[in-house]
Short mmCIF file of N, CA and C in Angstrom, two decimals:
data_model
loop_
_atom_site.label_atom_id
_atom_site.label_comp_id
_atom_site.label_asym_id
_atom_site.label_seq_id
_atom_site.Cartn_x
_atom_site.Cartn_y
_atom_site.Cartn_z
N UNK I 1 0.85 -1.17 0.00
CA UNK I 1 0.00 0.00 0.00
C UNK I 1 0.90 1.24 0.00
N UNK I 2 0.88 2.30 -0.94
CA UNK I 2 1.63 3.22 -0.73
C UNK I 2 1.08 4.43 0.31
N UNK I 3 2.29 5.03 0.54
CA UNK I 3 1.69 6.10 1.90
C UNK I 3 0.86 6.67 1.57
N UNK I 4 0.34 7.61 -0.08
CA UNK I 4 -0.48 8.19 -0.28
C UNK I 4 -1.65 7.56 0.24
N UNK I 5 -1.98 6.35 -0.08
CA UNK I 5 -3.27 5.73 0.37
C UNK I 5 -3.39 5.56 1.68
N UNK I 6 -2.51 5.43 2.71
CA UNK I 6 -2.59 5.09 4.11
C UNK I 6 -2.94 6.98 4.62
N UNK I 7 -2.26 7.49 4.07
CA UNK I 7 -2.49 8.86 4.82
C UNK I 7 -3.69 10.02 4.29
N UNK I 8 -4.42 8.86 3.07
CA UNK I 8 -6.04 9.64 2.88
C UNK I 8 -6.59 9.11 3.34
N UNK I 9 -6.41 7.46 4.26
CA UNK I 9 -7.15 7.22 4.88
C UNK I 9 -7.30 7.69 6.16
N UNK I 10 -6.22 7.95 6.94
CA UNK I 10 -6.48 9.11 7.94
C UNK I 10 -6.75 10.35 8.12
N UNK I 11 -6.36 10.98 6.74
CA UNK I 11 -7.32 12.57 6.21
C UNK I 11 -9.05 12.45 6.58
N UNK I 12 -9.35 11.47 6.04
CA UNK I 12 -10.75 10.83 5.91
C UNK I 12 -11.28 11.05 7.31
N UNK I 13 -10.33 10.01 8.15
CA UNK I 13 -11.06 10.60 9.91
C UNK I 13 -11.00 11.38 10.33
N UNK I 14 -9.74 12.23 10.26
CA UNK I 14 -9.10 13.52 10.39
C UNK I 14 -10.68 14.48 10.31
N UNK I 15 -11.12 14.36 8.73
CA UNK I 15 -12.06 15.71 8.50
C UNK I 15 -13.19 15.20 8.92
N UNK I 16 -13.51 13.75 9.24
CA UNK I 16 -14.91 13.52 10.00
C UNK I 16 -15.13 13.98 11.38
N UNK I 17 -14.01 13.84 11.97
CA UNK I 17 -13.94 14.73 13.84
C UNK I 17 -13.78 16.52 13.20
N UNK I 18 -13.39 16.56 12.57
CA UNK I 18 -13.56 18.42 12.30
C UNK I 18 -14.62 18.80 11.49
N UNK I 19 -15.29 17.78 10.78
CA UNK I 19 -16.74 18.21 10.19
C UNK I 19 -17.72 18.55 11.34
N UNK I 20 -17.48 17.14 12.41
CA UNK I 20 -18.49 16.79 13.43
C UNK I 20 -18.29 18.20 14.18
N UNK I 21 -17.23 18.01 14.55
CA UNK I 21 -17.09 19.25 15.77
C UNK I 21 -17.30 20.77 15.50
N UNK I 22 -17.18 21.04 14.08
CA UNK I 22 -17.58 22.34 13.24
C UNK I 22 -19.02 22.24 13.55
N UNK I 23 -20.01 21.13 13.01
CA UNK I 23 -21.82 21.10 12.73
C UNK I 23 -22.25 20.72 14.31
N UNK I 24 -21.35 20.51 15.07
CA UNK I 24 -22.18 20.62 16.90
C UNK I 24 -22.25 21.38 17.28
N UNK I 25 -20.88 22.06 16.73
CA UNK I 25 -20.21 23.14 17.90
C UNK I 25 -20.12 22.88 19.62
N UNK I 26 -19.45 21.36 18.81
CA UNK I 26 -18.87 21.09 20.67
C UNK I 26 -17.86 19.67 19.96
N UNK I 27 -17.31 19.58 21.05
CA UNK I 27 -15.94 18.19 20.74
C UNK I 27 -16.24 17.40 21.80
N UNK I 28 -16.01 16.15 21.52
CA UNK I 28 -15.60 15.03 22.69
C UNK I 28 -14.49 14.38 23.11
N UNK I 29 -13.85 13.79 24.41
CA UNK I 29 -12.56 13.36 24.31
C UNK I 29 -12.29 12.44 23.24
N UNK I 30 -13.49 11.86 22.79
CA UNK I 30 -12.98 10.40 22.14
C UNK I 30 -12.78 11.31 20.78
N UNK I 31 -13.28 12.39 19.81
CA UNK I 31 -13.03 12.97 18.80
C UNK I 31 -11.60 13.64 19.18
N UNK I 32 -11.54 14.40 20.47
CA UNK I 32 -9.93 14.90 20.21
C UNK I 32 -9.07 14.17 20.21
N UNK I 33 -9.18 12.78 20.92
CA UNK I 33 -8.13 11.53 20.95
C UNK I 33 -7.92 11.48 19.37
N UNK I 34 -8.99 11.02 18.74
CA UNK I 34 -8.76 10.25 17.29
C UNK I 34 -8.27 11.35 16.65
N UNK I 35 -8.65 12.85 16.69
CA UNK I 35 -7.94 13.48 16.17
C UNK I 35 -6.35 13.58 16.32
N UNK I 36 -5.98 13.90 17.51
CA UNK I 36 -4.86 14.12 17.77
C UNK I 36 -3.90 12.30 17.42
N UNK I 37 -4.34 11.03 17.28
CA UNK I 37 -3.76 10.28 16.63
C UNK I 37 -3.56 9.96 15.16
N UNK I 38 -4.82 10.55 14.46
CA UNK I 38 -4.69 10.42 12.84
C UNK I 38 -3.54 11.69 12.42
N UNK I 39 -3.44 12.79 13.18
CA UNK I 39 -2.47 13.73 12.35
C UNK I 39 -1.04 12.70 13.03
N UNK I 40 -0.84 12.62 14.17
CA UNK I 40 0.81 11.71 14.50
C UNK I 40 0.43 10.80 13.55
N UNK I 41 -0.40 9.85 13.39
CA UNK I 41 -0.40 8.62 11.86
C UNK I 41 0.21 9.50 10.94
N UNK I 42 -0.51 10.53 10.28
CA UNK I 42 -0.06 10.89 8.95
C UNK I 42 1.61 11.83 8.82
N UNK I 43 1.88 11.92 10.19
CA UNK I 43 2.95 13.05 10.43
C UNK I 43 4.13 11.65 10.62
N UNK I 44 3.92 10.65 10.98
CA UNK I 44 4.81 9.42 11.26
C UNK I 44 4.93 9.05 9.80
N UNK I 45 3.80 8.45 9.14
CA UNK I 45 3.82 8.47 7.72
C UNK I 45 4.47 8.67 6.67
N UNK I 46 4.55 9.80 6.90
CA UNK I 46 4.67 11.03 5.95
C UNK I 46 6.30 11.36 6.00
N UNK I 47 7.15 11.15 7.19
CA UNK I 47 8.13 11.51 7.41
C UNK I 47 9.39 10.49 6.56
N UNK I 48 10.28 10.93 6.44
CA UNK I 48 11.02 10.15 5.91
C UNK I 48 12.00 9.84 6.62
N UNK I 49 12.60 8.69 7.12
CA UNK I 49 13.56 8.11 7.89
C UNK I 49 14.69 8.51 7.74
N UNK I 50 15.48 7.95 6.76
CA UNK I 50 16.85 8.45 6.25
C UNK I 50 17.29 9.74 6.30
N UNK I 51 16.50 10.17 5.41
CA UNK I 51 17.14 11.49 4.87
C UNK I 51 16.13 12.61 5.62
N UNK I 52 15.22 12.74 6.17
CA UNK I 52 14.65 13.42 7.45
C UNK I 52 13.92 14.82 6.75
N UNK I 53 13.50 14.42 5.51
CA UNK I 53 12.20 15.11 4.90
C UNK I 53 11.26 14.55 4.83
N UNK I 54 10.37 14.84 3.83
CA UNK I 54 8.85 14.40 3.98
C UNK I 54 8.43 13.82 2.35
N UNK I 55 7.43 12.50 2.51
CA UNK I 55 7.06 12.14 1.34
C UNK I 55 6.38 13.18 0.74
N UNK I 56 5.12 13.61 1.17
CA UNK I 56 4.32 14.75 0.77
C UNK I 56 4.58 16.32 1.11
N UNK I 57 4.71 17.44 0.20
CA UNK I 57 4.82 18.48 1.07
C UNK I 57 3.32 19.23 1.44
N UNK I 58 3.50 20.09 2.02
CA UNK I 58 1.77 20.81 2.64
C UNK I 58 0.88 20.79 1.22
N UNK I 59 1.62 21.19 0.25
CA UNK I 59 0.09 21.50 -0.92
C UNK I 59 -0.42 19.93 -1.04
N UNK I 60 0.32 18.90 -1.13
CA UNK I 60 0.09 17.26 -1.51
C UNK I 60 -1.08 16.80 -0.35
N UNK I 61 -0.41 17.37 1.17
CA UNK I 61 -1.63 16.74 1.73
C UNK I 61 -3.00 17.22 1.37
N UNK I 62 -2.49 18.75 1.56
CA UNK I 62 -3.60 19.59 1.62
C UNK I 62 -4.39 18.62 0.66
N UNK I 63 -4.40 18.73 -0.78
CA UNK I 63 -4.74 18.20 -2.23
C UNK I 63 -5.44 16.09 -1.86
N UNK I 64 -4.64 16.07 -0.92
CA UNK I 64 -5.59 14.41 -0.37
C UNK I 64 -6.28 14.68 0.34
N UNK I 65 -6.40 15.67 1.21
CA UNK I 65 -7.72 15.65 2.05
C UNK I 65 -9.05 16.57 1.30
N UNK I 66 -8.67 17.34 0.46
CA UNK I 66 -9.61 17.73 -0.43
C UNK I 66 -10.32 16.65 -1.54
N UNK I 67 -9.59 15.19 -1.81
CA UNK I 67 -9.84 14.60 -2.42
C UNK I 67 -10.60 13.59 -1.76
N UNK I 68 -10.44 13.54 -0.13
CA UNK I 68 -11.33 12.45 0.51
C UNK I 68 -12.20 13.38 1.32
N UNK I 69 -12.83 14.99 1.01
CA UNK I 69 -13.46 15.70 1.54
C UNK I 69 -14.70 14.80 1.48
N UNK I 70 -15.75 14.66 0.55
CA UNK I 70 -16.99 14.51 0.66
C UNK I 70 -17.30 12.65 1.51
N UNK I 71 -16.42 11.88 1.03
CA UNK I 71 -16.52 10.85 1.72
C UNK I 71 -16.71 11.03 3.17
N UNK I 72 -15.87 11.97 3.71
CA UNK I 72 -15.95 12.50 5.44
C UNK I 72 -16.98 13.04 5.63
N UNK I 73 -17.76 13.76 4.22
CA UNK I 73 -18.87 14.35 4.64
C UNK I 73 -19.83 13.12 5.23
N UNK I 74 -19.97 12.49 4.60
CA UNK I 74 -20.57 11.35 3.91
C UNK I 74 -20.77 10.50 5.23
N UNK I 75 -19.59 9.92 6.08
CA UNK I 75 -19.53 9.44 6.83
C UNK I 75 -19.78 10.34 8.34
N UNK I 76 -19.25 11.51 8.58
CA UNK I 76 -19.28 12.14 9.50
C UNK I 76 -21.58 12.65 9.34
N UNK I 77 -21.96 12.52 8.43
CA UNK I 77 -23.44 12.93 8.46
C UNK I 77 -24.05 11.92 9.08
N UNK I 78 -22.94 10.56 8.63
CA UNK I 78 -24.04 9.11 9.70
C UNK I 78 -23.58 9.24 11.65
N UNK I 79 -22.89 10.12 11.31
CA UNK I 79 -22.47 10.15 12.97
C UNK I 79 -22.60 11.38 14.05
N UNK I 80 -22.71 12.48 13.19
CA UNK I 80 -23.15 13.58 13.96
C UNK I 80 -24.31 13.63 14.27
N UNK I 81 -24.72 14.15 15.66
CA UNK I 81 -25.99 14.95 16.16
C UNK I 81 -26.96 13.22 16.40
N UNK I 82 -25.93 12.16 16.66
CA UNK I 82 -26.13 11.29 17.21
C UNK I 82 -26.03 11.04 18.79
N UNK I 83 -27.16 11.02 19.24
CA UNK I 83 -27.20 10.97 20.83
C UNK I 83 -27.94 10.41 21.68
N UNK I 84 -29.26 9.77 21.07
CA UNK I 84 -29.94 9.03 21.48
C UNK I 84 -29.38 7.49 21.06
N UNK I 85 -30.08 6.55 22.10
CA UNK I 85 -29.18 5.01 21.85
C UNK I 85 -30.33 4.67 20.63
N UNK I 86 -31.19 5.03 20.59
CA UNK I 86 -32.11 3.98 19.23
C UNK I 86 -32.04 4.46 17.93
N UNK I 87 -31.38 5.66 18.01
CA UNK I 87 -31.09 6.38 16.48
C UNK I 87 -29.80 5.75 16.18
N UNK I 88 -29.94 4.96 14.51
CA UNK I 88 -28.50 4.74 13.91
C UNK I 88 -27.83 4.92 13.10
N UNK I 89 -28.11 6.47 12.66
CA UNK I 89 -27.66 7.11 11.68
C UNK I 89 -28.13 8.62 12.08
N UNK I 90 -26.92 9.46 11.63
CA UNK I 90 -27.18 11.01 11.66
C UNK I 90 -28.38 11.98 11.35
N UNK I 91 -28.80 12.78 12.18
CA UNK I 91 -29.98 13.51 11.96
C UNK I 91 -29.81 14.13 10.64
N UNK I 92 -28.95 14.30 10.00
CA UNK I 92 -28.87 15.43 8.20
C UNK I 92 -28.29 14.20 7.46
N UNK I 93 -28.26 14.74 6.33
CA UNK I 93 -28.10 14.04 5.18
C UNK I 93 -26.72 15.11 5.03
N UNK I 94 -25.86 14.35 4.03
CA UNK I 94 -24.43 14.76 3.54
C UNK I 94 -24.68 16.00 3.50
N UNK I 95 -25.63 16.43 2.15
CA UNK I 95 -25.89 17.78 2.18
C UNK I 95 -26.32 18.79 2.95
N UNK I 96 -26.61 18.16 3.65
CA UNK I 96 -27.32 19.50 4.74
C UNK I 96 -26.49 19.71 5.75
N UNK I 97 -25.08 18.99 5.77
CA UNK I 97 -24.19 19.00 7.32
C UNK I 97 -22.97 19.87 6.31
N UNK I 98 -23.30 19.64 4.88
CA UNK I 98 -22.52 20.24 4.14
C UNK I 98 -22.63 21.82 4.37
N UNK I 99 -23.85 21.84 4.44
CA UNK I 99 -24.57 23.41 4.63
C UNK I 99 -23.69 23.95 5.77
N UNK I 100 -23.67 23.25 6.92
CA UNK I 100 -23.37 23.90 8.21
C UNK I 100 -21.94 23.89 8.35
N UNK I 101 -21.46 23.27 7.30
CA UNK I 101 -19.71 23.38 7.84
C UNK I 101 -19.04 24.29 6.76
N UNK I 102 -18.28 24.96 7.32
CA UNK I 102 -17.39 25.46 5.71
C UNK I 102 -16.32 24.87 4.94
N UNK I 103 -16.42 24.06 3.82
CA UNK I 103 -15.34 23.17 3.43
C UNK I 103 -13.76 24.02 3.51
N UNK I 104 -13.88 24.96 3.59
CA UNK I 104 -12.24 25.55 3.50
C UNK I 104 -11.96 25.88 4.52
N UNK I 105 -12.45 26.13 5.87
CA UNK I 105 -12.18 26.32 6.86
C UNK I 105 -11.64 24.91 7.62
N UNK I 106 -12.61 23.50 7.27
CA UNK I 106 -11.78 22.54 7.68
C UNK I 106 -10.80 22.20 7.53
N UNK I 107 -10.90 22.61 5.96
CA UNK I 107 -8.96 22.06 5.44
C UNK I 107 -8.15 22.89 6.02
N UNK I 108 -8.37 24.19 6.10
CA UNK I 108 -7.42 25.68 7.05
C UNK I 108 -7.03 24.49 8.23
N UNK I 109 -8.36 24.42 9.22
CA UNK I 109 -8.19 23.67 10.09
C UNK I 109 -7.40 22.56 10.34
N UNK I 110 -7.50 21.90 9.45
CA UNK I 110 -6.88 20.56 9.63
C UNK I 110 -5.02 20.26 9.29
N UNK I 111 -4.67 21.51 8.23
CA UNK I 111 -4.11 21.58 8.01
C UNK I 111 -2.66 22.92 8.84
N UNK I 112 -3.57 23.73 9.97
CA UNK I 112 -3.15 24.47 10.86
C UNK I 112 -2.81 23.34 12.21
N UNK I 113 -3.93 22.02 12.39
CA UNK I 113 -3.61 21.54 13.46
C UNK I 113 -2.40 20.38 13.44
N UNK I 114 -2.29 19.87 12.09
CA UNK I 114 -1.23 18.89 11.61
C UNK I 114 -0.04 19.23 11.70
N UNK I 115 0.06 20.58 11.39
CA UNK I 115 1.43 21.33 11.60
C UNK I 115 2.01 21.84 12.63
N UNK I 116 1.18 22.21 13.20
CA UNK I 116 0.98 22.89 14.84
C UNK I 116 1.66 21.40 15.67
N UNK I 117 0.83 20.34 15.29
CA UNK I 117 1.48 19.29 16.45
C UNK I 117 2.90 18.94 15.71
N UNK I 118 2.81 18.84 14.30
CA UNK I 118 4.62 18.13 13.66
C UNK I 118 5.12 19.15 14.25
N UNK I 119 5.13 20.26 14.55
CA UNK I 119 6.35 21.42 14.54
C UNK I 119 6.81 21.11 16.25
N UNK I 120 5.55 21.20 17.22
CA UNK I 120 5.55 21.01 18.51
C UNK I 120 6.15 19.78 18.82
N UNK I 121 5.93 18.62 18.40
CA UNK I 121 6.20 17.65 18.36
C UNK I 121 7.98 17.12 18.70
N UNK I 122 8.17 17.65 17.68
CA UNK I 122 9.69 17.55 17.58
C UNK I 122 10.28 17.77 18.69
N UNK I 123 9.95 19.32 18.49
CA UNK I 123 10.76 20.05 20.04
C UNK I 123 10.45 19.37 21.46
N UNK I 124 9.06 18.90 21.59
CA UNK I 124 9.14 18.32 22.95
C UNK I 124 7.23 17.39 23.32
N UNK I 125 7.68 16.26 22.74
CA UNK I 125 6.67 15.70 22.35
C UNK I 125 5.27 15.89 23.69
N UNK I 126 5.36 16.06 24.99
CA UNK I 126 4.74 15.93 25.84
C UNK I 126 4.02 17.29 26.01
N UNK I 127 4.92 18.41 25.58
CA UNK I 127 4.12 20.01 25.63
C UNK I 127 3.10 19.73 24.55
N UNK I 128 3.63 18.99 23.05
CA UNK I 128 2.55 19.21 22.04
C UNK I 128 1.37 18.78 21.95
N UNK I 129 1.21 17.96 23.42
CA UNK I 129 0.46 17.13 23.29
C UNK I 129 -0.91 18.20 24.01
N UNK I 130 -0.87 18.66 24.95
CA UNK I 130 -1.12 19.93 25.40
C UNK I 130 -1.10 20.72 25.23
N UNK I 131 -0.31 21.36 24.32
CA UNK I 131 -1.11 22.21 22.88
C UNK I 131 -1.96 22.15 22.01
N UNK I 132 -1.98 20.60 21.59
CA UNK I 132 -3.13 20.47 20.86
C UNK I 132 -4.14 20.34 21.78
N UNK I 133 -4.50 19.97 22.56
CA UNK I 133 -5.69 20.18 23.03
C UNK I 133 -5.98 21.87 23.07
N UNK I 134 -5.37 22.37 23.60
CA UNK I 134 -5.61 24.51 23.89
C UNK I 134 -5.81 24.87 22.31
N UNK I 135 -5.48 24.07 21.55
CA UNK I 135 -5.60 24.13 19.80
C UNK I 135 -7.34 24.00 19.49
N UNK I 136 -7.30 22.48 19.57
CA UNK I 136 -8.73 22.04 19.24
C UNK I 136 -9.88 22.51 19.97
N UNK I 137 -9.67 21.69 21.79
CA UNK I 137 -10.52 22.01 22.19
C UNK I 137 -11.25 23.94 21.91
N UNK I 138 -10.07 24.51 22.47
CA UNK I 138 -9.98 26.10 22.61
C UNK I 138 -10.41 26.67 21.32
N UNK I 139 -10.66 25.88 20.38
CA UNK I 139 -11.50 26.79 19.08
C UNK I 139 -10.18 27.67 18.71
N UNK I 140 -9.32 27.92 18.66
CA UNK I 140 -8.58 28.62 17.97
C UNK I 140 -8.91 28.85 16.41
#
């Protein structure tokens, strides 16, 4: 499997916890967990061992998560504004959660929080970890 494909598949979850959390306007631990592990997936990924650059640069990801945008829609509509136990599927349809989120603001988003933790990361893996939360949670 090449990385491109492993790291749109975590774009994919990536923009379903930032669709969700955009159309609630609220987050949960279990969405900031998965968030904050799909960007280290794609930032582990992505990195290159040897020579200590990167397979993809920012426009490449950017350009895969725009390409697995609507699928997240897609999936994040069967899971948002889910809260009762007998409902098993999302109160909106793709389109209408489409309505409430702004597609370029997620990618801003997603692509401000991926970097935010690689950059933090490096320097001192345990602060970044606690940044991203003052990141996500904190609406920045």
């Amino acid at each position: 499997m090449t990385k491109s494909i492993i790291i749109d598949s975590y774009g994919v979850i990536l923009l379903i916890h930032l669709i969700k959390q955009k159309a609630e306007k609220r987050s949960t631990c279990s969405w900031d967990v998965s968030i904050e592990n799909t960007v280290h997936e794609i930032n582990k990924i992505n990195k290159r061992r040897k020579s200590s650059g990167f397979y993809l640069n920012p426009a490449e990801l950017i350009d895969i998560l725009q390409q697995g945008y609507q699928v997240a829609l897609k999936r994040a509509a069967l899971e948002a504004f889910v809260r009762a136990a007998f409902r098993r599927k999302g109160r909106y349809e793709a389109q209408e959660l489409a309505a409430m989120v702004d597609q370029q603001e997620t990618f801003s988003r997603s692509a401000e929080t991926a970097s935010t933790i690689a950059d933090q990361f490096v320097a001192s893996p345990f602060q970044s970890i606690a940044n991203f939360f003052a990141i996500v949670v904190g609406g920045e």
